[in-house]
PDB file of C-alpha atoms (C1' of nucleotides) in Angstrom:
ATOM      1  CA  MET F   1    -155.092 -27.905  96.493  1.00  0.00           C
ATOM      2  CA  LYS F   2    -152.156 -25.513  97.710  1.00  0.00           C
ATOM      3  CA  ASN F   3    -148.662 -27.067  95.730  1.00  0.00           C
ATOM      4  CA  TYR F   4    -148.663 -30.720  94.134  1.00  0.00           C
ATOM      5  CA  ILE F   5    -145.788 -31.632  96.320  1.00  0.00           C
ATOM      6  CA  HIS F   6    -148.139 -33.607  98.305  1.00  0.00           C
ATOM      7  CA  ASN F   7    -149.524 -35.702  95.365  1.00  0.00           C
ATOM      8  CA  LEU F   8    -145.533 -36.497  94.663  1.00  0.00           C
ATOM      9  CA  ASN F   9    -144.870 -40.326  95.658  1.00  0.00           C
ATOM     10  CA  LYS F  10    -142.210 -41.049  98.859  1.00  0.00           C
ATOM     11  CA  ALA F  11    -141.101 -44.621  97.116  1.00  0.00           C
ATOM     12  CA  PHE F  12    -140.091 -42.548  94.080  1.00  0.00           C
ATOM     13  CA  GLU F  13    -138.257 -39.177  95.844  1.00  0.00           C
ATOM     14  CA  ASN F  14    -135.076 -41.422  96.101  1.00  0.00           C
ATOM     15  CA  ARG F  15    -132.609 -41.038  93.575  1.00  0.00           C
ATOM     16  CA  ILE F  16    -132.323 -44.922  93.186  1.00  0.00           C
ATOM     17  CA  ARG F  17    -135.836 -45.772  93.259  1.00  0.00           C
ATOM     18  CA  LEU F  18    -135.990 -43.225  90.809  1.00  0.00           C
ATOM     19  CA  GLY F  19    -133.423 -44.425  88.371  1.00  0.00           C
ATOM     20  CA  LEU F  20    -134.393 -48.301  89.012  1.00  0.00           C
ATOM     21  CA  MET F  21    -138.062 -47.841  88.318  1.00  0.00           C
ATOM     22  CA  SER F  22    -137.522 -45.267  85.191  1.00  0.00           C
ATOM     23  CA  VAL F  23    -135.179 -48.328  83.772  1.00  0.00           C
ATOM     24  CA  LEU F  24    -138.154 -50.687  84.508  1.00  0.00           C
ATOM     25  CA  MET F  25    -140.563 -48.334  82.655  1.00  0.00           C
ATOM     26  CA  VAL F  26    -138.646 -48.939  79.134  1.00  0.00           C
ATOM     27  CA  ASN F  27    -137.283 -52.647  79.855  1.00  0.00           C
ATOM     28  CA  ASP F  28    -139.474 -55.391  80.044  1.00  0.00           C
ATOM     29  CA  SER F  29    -136.985 -56.825  82.845  1.00  0.00           C
ATOM     30  CA  VAL F  30    -133.872 -56.382  83.932  1.00  0.00           C
ATOM     31  CA  ASP F  31    -131.389 -58.617  86.117  1.00  0.00           C
ATOM     32  CA  PHE F  32    -129.499 -58.159  88.907  1.00  0.00           C
ATOM     33  CA  SER F  33    -125.929 -57.354  87.714  1.00  0.00           C
ATOM     34  CA  THR F  34    -127.310 -55.109  84.990  1.00  0.00           C
ATOM     35  CA  MET F  35    -129.155 -53.031  87.202  1.00  0.00           C
ATOM     36  CA  LYS F  36    -126.235 -52.721  89.375  1.00  0.00           C
ATOM     37  CA  GLU F  37    -124.310 -51.476  86.324  1.00  0.00           C
ATOM     38  CA  MET F  38    -126.628 -48.924  85.284  1.00  0.00           C
ATOM     39  CA  LEU F  39    -127.637 -47.808  88.179  1.00  0.00           C
ATOM     40  CA  ASP F  40    -123.585 -47.853  89.471  1.00  0.00           C
ATOM     41  CA  ILE F  41    -124.392 -48.494  92.887  1.00  0.00           C
ATOM     42  CA  THR F  42    -123.212 -51.171  95.672  1.00  0.00           C
ATOM     43  CA  ASP F  43    -125.024 -54.651  95.797  1.00  0.00           C
ATOM     44  CA  GLY F  44    -126.651 -54.219  99.228  1.00  0.00           C
ATOM     45  CA  ASN F  45    -127.716 -50.966  98.095  1.00  0.00           C
ATOM     46  CA  LEU F  46    -129.430 -52.362  95.192  1.00  0.00           C
ATOM     47  CA  ALA F  47    -131.342 -55.236  97.080  1.00  0.00           C
ATOM     48  CA  SER F  48    -132.291 -52.804  99.860  1.00  0.00           C
ATOM     49  CA  HIS F  49    -133.975 -50.390  97.059  1.00  0.00           C
ATOM     50  CA  VAL F  50    -135.096 -53.347  95.472  1.00  0.00           C
ATOM     51  CA  THR F  51    -137.211 -54.920  98.539  1.00  0.00           C
ATOM     52  CA  ALA F  52    -138.785 -51.389  99.179  1.00  0.00           C
ATOM     53  CA  LEU F  53    -140.383 -51.032  95.749  1.00  0.00           C
ATOM     54  CA  GLU F  54    -141.438 -54.834  96.230  1.00  0.00           C
ATOM     55  CA  LYS F  55    -143.004 -53.982  99.402  1.00  0.00           C
ATOM     56  CA  GLU F  56    -144.923 -51.406  97.806  1.00  0.00           C
ATOM     57  CA  GLY F  57    -145.842 -53.793  95.423  1.00  0.00           C
ATOM     58  CA  TYR F  58    -144.496 -51.888  92.237  1.00  0.00           C
ATOM     59  CA  ILE F  59    -141.886 -54.328  90.834  1.00  0.00           C
ATOM     60  CA  HIS F  60    -141.993 -57.813  90.869  1.00  0.00           C
ATOM     61  CA  VAL F  61    -138.570 -60.358  91.523  1.00  0.00           C
ATOM     62  CA  LYS F  62    -138.365 -63.578  89.635  1.00  0.00           C
ATOM     63  CA  LYS F  63    -136.108 -65.896  90.937  1.00  0.00           C
ATOM     64  CA  GLU F  64    -134.857 -68.964  88.479  1.00  0.00           C
ATOM     65  CA  PHE F  65    -131.865 -70.631  87.702  1.00  0.00           C
ATOM     66  CA  VAL F  66    -130.340 -70.550  83.604  1.00  0.00           C
ATOM     67  CA  GLY F  67    -128.253 -73.610  83.719  1.00  0.00           C
ATOM     68  CA  LYS F  68    -127.063 -73.536  87.284  1.00  0.00           C
ATOM     69  CA  LYS F  69    -126.345 -70.024  88.135  1.00  0.00           C
ATOM     70  CA  PRO F  70    -129.112 -68.052  89.692  1.00  0.00           C
ATOM     71  CA  LEU F  71    -130.651 -65.417  88.237  1.00  0.00           C
ATOM     72  CA  THR F  72    -132.626 -62.363  89.704  1.00  0.00           C
ATOM     73  CA  THR F  73    -134.899 -60.085  87.088  1.00  0.00           C
ATOM     74  CA  TYR F  74    -137.124 -57.388  87.897  1.00  0.00           C
ATOM     75  CA  SER F  75    -139.775 -56.089  86.269  1.00  0.00           C
ATOM     76  CA  ALA F  76    -142.430 -52.756  86.954  1.00  0.00           C
ATOM     77  CA  THR F  77    -145.837 -54.317  87.797  1.00  0.00           C
ATOM     78  CA  LYS F  78    -149.216 -52.498  86.117  1.00  0.00           C
ATOM     79  CA  VAL F  79    -150.040 -50.636  89.836  1.00  0.00           C
ATOM     80  CA  GLY F  80    -145.961 -49.612  90.008  1.00  0.00           C
ATOM     81  CA  MET F  81    -146.358 -47.677  86.088  1.00  0.00           C
ATOM     82  CA  LYS F  82    -149.368 -46.179  87.447  1.00  0.00           C
ATOM     83  CA  ALA F  83    -147.956 -45.171  90.522  1.00  0.00           C
ATOM     84  CA  PHE F  84    -145.081 -43.941  88.622  1.00  0.00           C
ATOM     85  CA  ASN F  85    -147.384 -42.574  85.756  1.00  0.00           C
ATOM     86  CA  GLU F  86    -148.798 -40.451  88.390  1.00  0.00           C
ATOM     87  CA  HIS F  87    -145.950 -39.118  90.257  1.00  0.00           C
ATOM     88  CA  LEU F  88    -144.182 -37.705  87.023  1.00  0.00           C
ATOM     89  CA  ASP F  89    -147.556 -36.109  86.453  1.00  0.00           C
ATOM     90  CA  ALA F  90    -147.675 -35.118  89.715  1.00  0.00           C
ATOM     91  CA  LEU F  91    -143.611 -33.312  89.261  1.00  0.00           C
ATOM     92  CA  GLU F  92    -144.784 -32.142  85.654  1.00  0.00           C
ATOM     93  CA  LYS F  93    -147.097 -29.936  87.200  1.00  0.00           C
ATOM     94  CA  LEU F  94    -145.187 -29.028  90.199  1.00  0.00           C
ATOM     95  CA  LEU F  95    -142.858 -27.753  87.894  1.00  0.00           C
ATOM     96  CA  LYS F  96    -145.020 -26.579  85.343  1.00  0.00           C
ATOM     97  CA  GLY F  97    -145.976 -24.182  88.385  1.00  0.00           C
ATOM     98  CA  ARG F  98    -149.835 -24.917  87.964  1.00  0.00           C
TER      99      ARG F  98
ATOM    100  CA  MET R   1    -121.826 -42.099  82.072  1.00  0.00           C
ATOM    101  CA  LYS R   2    -124.079 -45.260  83.707  1.00  0.00           C
ATOM    102  CA  ASN R   3    -126.828 -43.626  84.394  1.00  0.00           C
ATOM    103  CA  TYR R   4    -128.459 -39.990  84.937  1.00  0.00           C
ATOM    104  CA  ILE R   5    -128.994 -40.810  88.847  1.00  0.00           C
ATOM    105  CA  HIS R   6    -125.646 -39.146  89.549  1.00  0.00           C
ATOM    106  CA  ASN R   7    -126.461 -36.329  87.891  1.00  0.00           C
ATOM    107  CA  LEU R   8    -129.766 -35.139  90.149  1.00  0.00           C
ATOM    108  CA  ASN R   9    -128.760 -33.126  93.275  1.00  0.00           C
ATOM    109  CA  LYS R  10    -129.015 -33.898  96.417  1.00  0.00           C
ATOM    110  CA  ALA R  11    -130.825 -30.327  97.521  1.00  0.00           C
ATOM    111  CA  PHE R  12    -133.117 -30.674  95.678  1.00  0.00           C
ATOM    112  CA  GLU R  13    -134.422 -34.474  96.271  1.00  0.00           C
ATOM    113  CA  ASN R  14    -137.212 -33.632  99.032  1.00  0.00           C
ATOM    114  CA  ARG R  15    -140.205 -32.840  98.205  1.00  0.00           C
ATOM    115  CA  ILE R  16    -140.258 -29.726 100.001  1.00  0.00           C
ATOM    116  CA  ARG R  17    -136.967 -28.169  98.864  1.00  0.00           C
ATOM    117  CA  LEU R  18    -137.960 -29.173  95.144  1.00  0.00           C
ATOM    118  CA  GLY R  19    -141.673 -27.369  95.676  1.00  0.00           C
ATOM    119  CA  LEU R  20    -139.922 -23.958  97.451  1.00  0.00           C
ATOM    120  CA  MET R  21    -137.521 -24.251  94.605  1.00  0.00           C
ATOM    121  CA  SER R  22    -140.009 -24.737  91.556  1.00  0.00           C
ATOM    122  CA  VAL R  23    -142.343 -21.657  93.090  1.00  0.00           C
ATOM    123  CA  LEU R  24    -139.030 -19.527  93.039  1.00  0.00           C
ATOM    124  CA  MET R  25    -138.478 -20.341  89.455  1.00  0.00           C
ATOM    125  CA  VAL R  26    -141.605 -18.473  88.269  1.00  0.00           C
ATOM    126  CA  ASN R  27    -141.875 -15.642  91.098  1.00  0.00           C
ATOM    127  CA  ASP R  28    -139.218 -12.861  91.515  1.00  0.00           C
ATOM    128  CA  SER R  29    -139.963 -13.265  95.318  1.00  0.00           C
ATOM    129  CA  VAL R  30    -142.005 -14.757  97.637  1.00  0.00           C
ATOM    130  CA  ASP R  31    -142.693 -14.322 101.431  1.00  0.00           C
ATOM    131  CA  PHE R  32    -142.544 -16.268 104.324  1.00  0.00           C
ATOM    132  CA  SER R  33    -146.435 -16.448 105.498  1.00  0.00           C
ATOM    133  CA  THR R  34    -146.934 -16.911 101.355  1.00  0.00           C
ATOM    134  CA  MET R  35    -144.823 -19.386 100.879  1.00  0.00           C
ATOM    135  CA  LYS R  36    -145.719 -21.835 104.488  1.00  0.00           C
ATOM    136  CA  GLU R  37    -149.457 -21.654 103.094  1.00  0.00           C
ATOM    137  CA  MET R  38    -148.035 -22.823  99.095  1.00  0.00           C
ATOM    138  CA  LEU R  39    -146.630 -25.986 100.597  1.00  0.00           C
ATOM    139  CA  ASP R  40    -148.943 -26.536 103.731  1.00  0.00           C
ATOM    140  CA  ILE R  41    -146.193 -26.885 105.882  1.00  0.00           C
ATOM    141  CA  THR R  42    -145.119 -25.804 109.209  1.00  0.00           C
ATOM    142  CA  ASP R  43    -143.055 -22.618 109.952  1.00  0.00           C
ATOM    143  CA  GLY R  44    -140.276 -25.027 111.979  1.00  0.00           C
ATOM    144  CA  ASN R  45    -140.384 -27.244 108.610  1.00  0.00           C
ATOM    145  CA  LEU R  46    -140.430 -24.284 106.308  1.00  0.00           C
ATOM    146  CA  ALA R  47    -137.717 -22.240 108.048  1.00  0.00           C
ATOM    147  CA  SER R  48    -135.424 -25.423 108.318  1.00  0.00           C
ATOM    148  CA  HIS R  49    -135.620 -26.174 104.314  1.00  0.00           C
ATOM    149  CA  VAL R  50    -135.154 -22.614 103.629  1.00  0.00           C
ATOM    150  CA  THR R  51    -131.542 -22.991 105.190  1.00  0.00           C
ATOM    151  CA  ALA R  52    -130.302 -25.580 103.678  1.00  0.00           C
ATOM    152  CA  LEU R  53    -130.651 -24.188 100.355  1.00  0.00           C
ATOM    153  CA  GLU R  54    -129.451 -20.782 101.552  1.00  0.00           C
ATOM    154  CA  LYS R  55    -126.545 -22.805 102.889  1.00  0.00           C
ATOM    155  CA  GLU R  56    -126.234 -24.069  99.199  1.00  0.00           C
ATOM    156  CA  GLY R  57    -126.505 -20.585  97.778  1.00  0.00           C
ATOM    157  CA  TYR R  58    -129.415 -21.478  96.188  1.00  0.00           C
ATOM    158  CA  ILE R  59    -131.505 -18.935  97.563  1.00  0.00           C
ATOM    159  CA  HIS R  60    -131.075 -15.326  99.090  1.00  0.00           C
ATOM    160  CA  VAL R  61    -132.861 -14.233 102.182  1.00  0.00           C
ATOM    161  CA  LYS R  62    -134.245 -10.840 102.902  1.00  0.00           C
ATOM    162  CA  LYS R  63    -135.443  -9.505 105.826  1.00  0.00           C
ATOM    163  CA  GLU R  64    -136.818  -6.047 106.137  1.00  0.00           C
ATOM    164  CA  PHE R  65    -139.813  -4.017 108.111  1.00  0.00           C
ATOM    165  CA  VAL R  66    -143.174  -2.826 106.371  1.00  0.00           C
ATOM    166  CA  GLY R  67    -144.484  -0.506 108.425  1.00  0.00           C
ATOM    167  CA  LYS R  68    -143.410  -2.299 112.288  1.00  0.00           C
ATOM    168  CA  LYS R  69    -144.094  -6.126 111.064  1.00  0.00           C
ATOM    169  CA  PRO R  70    -140.998  -7.999 109.962  1.00  0.00           C
ATOM    170  CA  LEU R  71    -141.222  -9.567 106.853  1.00  0.00           C
ATOM    171  CA  THR R  72    -138.917 -12.221 104.988  1.00  0.00           C
ATOM    172  CA  THR R  73    -138.933 -12.870 101.423  1.00  0.00           C
ATOM    173  CA  TYR R  74    -136.823 -15.742  99.166  1.00  0.00           C
ATOM    174  CA  SER R  75    -135.741 -15.541  96.016  1.00  0.00           C
ATOM    175  CA  ALA R  76    -133.521 -17.507  94.018  1.00  0.00           C
ATOM    176  CA  THR R  77    -130.164 -16.701  93.115  1.00  0.00           C
ATOM    177  CA  LYS R  78    -128.146 -17.394  90.213  1.00  0.00           C
ATOM    178  CA  VAL R  79    -126.123 -20.215  90.903  1.00  0.00           C
ATOM    179  CA  GLY R  80    -129.713 -21.889  92.887  1.00  0.00           C
ATOM    180  CA  MET R  81    -131.661 -21.159  89.268  1.00  0.00           C
ATOM    181  CA  LYS R  82    -128.263 -22.805  87.077  1.00  0.00           C
ATOM    182  CA  ALA R  83    -128.065 -25.303  90.082  1.00  0.00           C
ATOM    183  CA  PHE R  84    -131.707 -26.349  89.458  1.00  0.00           C
ATOM    184  CA  ASN R  85    -131.814 -26.075  85.989  1.00  0.00           C
ATOM    185  CA  GLU R  86    -128.851 -29.309  85.860  1.00  0.00           C
ATOM    186  CA  HIS R  87    -130.972 -30.863  88.091  1.00  0.00           C
ATOM    187  CA  LEU R  88    -134.074 -30.838  86.201  1.00  0.00           C
ATOM    188  CA  ASP R  89    -132.110 -31.828  83.330  1.00  0.00           C
ATOM    189  CA  ALA R  90    -130.282 -34.824  84.545  1.00  0.00           C
ATOM    190  CA  LEU R  91    -134.439 -35.570  85.537  1.00  0.00           C
ATOM    191  CA  GLU R  92    -135.237 -35.483  82.129  1.00  0.00           C
ATOM    192  CA  LYS R  93    -132.657 -37.274  81.217  1.00  0.00           C
ATOM    193  CA  LEU R  94    -133.390 -40.288  83.178  1.00  0.00           C
ATOM    194  CA  LEU R  95    -136.785 -40.063  82.286  1.00  0.00           C
ATOM    195  CA  LYS R  96    -136.428 -40.468  79.222  1.00  0.00           C
ATOM    196  CA  GLY R  97    -134.071 -43.736  79.490  1.00  0.00           C
ATOM    197  CA  ARG R  98    -131.295 -41.703  77.423  1.00  0.00           C
TER     198      ARG R  98
ATOM    199  C1'  DT T   1    -153.283  -2.828 130.488  1.00  0.00           C
ATOM    200  C1'  DA T   2    -153.237  -7.487 130.249  1.00  0.00           C
ATOM    201  C1'  DA T   3    -154.043 -11.250 127.046  1.00  0.00           C
ATOM    202  C1'  DA T   4    -154.067 -12.857 122.790  1.00  0.00           C
ATOM    203  C1'  DA T   5    -152.325 -13.013 118.521  1.00  0.00           C
ATOM    204  C1'  DG T   6    -148.782 -12.591 114.791  1.00  0.00           C
ATOM    205  C1'  DC T   7    -143.822 -13.097 112.935  1.00  0.00           C
ATOM    206  C1'  DA T   8    -139.958 -15.847 112.018  1.00  0.00           C
ATOM    207  C1'  DC T   9    -137.385 -18.698 114.231  1.00  0.00           C
ATOM    208  C1'  DT T  10    -134.585 -22.300 117.034  1.00  0.00           C
ATOM    209  C1'  DT T  11    -134.591 -26.358 119.722  1.00  0.00           C
ATOM    210  C1'  DT T  12    -135.881 -30.713 121.170  1.00  0.00           C
ATOM    211  C1'  DG T  13    -136.787 -35.385 120.632  1.00  0.00           C
ATOM    212  C1'  DC T  14    -137.157 -39.308 118.133  1.00  0.00           C
ATOM    213  C1'  DG T  15    -138.002 -42.573 114.244  1.00  0.00           C
ATOM    214  C1'  DA T  16    -136.790 -43.092 109.538  1.00  0.00           C
ATOM    215  C1'  DT T  17    -133.713 -43.194 105.568  1.00  0.00           C
ATOM    216  C1'  DA T  18    -128.974 -44.086 103.029  1.00  0.00           C
ATOM    217  C1'  DC T  19    -125.481 -46.281 102.451  1.00  0.00           C
ATOM    218  C1'  DA T  20    -120.559 -48.581 103.152  1.00  0.00           C
ATOM    219  C1'  DA T  21    -118.579 -52.552 104.207  1.00  0.00           C
ATOM    220  C1'  DA T  22    -118.433 -56.728 105.585  1.00  0.00           C
ATOM    221  C1'  DG T  23    -120.546 -61.125 106.328  1.00  0.00           C
ATOM    222  C1'  DT T  24    -123.414 -65.136 104.503  1.00  0.00           C
ATOM    223  C1'  DT T  25    -124.618 -69.310 101.560  1.00  0.00           C
ATOM    224  C1'  DA T  26    -124.643 -72.009  97.411  1.00  0.00           C
ATOM    225  C1'  DT T  27    -122.396 -73.107  93.158  1.00  0.00           C
ATOM    226  C1'  DT T  28    -119.126 -72.852  89.229  1.00  0.00           C
ATOM    227  C1'  DA T  29    -114.778 -71.818  87.539  1.00  0.00           C
ATOM    228  C1'  DT T  30    -109.249 -72.501  88.311  1.00  0.00           C
TER     229       DT T  30
ATOM    230  C1'  DA H   1    -107.425 -75.840  97.237  1.00  0.00           C
ATOM    231  C1'  DT H   2    -108.793 -71.031  96.386  1.00  0.00           C
ATOM    232  C1'  DA H   3    -111.383 -68.166  93.956  1.00  0.00           C
ATOM    233  C1'  DA H   4    -114.837 -65.759  91.677  1.00  0.00           C
ATOM    234  C1'  DT H   5    -119.894 -65.570  91.031  1.00  0.00           C
ATOM    235  C1'  DA H   6    -124.821 -64.239  92.407  1.00  0.00           C
ATOM    236  C1'  DA H   7    -127.463 -62.737  95.365  1.00  0.00           C
ATOM    237  C1'  DC H   8    -128.157 -61.462  99.652  1.00  0.00           C
ATOM    238  C1'  DT H   9    -128.509 -59.807 104.991  1.00  0.00           C
ATOM    239  C1'  DT H  10    -126.270 -58.109 108.668  1.00  0.00           C
ATOM    240  C1'  DT H  11    -124.314 -53.994 110.953  1.00  0.00           C
ATOM    241  C1'  DG H  12    -123.235 -49.991 112.391  1.00  0.00           C
ATOM    242  C1'  DT H  13    -123.130 -45.307 111.509  1.00  0.00           C
ATOM    243  C1'  DA H  14    -124.298 -40.504 109.793  1.00  0.00           C
ATOM    244  C1'  DT H  15    -127.927 -37.861 108.204  1.00  0.00           C
ATOM    245  C1'  DC H  16    -132.730 -36.652 107.799  1.00  0.00           C
ATOM    246  C1'  DG H  17    -137.334 -35.071 108.528  1.00  0.00           C
ATOM    247  C1'  DC H  18    -140.858 -33.358 110.909  1.00  0.00           C
ATOM    248  C1'  DA H  19    -144.209 -32.368 114.285  1.00  0.00           C
ATOM    249  C1'  DA H  20    -144.439 -29.721 118.610  1.00  0.00           C
ATOM    250  C1'  DA H  21    -142.889 -27.281 121.582  1.00  0.00           C
ATOM    251  C1'  DG H  22    -140.012 -23.189 122.994  1.00  0.00           C
ATOM    252  C1'  DT H  23    -138.352 -18.284 122.185  1.00  0.00           C
ATOM    253  C1'  DG H  24    -138.685 -13.287 121.652  1.00  0.00           C
ATOM    254  C1'  DC H  25    -140.450  -9.553 119.838  1.00  0.00           C
ATOM    255  C1'  DT H  26    -144.289  -6.917 117.925  1.00  0.00           C
ATOM    256  C1'  DT H  27    -149.173  -5.402 117.277  1.00  0.00           C
ATOM    257  C1'  DT H  28    -153.488  -5.975 118.211  1.00  0.00           C
ATOM    258  C1'  DT H  29    -157.688  -6.972 121.129  1.00  0.00           C
ATOM    259  C1'  DA H  30    -161.216  -7.730 125.056  1.00  0.00           C
TER     260       DA H  30
END
DNA sequence: TAAAAGCACTTTGCGATACAAAGTTATTAT
DNA sequence: ATAATAACTTTGTATCGCAAAGTGCTTTTA
């Protein structure tokens, strides 16, 4: 293997998806509004990056009603956690120059 | 501050520029062919990412002749090293969830 | 000496990405 | 009635990423 850059995961190259995922690694679940505020991005932008990660099977989206209000919450899947950890591994090895 | 994702540097978001820069952080200078082989990318692709980092003032490009053959070597500038370290700082803080 | 190869690009073309802004649907609070 | 909340979807545009092909100059090699 030449360099660890090819072990980096395309899905986590974007800063928003990286942030989103890292939030879900330390929080069991986070709802739409909170995530939007944490990442400080527009609602549409959040929605599109969420879709991207969901398509990869990296996060799970749960829609429910709390009272009469809709509530969407996100959580990382096992597959997502594994992929993210592998990405971080590749990152670390790359940056350590090994 | 909501989240450290906004402290990440756009110039280092791409895997090739990240790899290129991390190579130049541990090697004083690296020539075109070696870098191309290390990153395992096409010559045109390397040239374009080099241009991008050079435009930001993050790397220095030196062209000389060794014997009769042209030799292009790259090195990180002080500005580049500072920017890269700040990027890594933001990354670390982001991933540590602080 | 003509053809092939090396070096370091630049140009072309095109699909994929990123993102703001505006539009949508449904409910709820004023 | 009107505005606000929630969670998107759509639209439009600008930028990116990358392979492939083209360029110009020099040096090997057959």
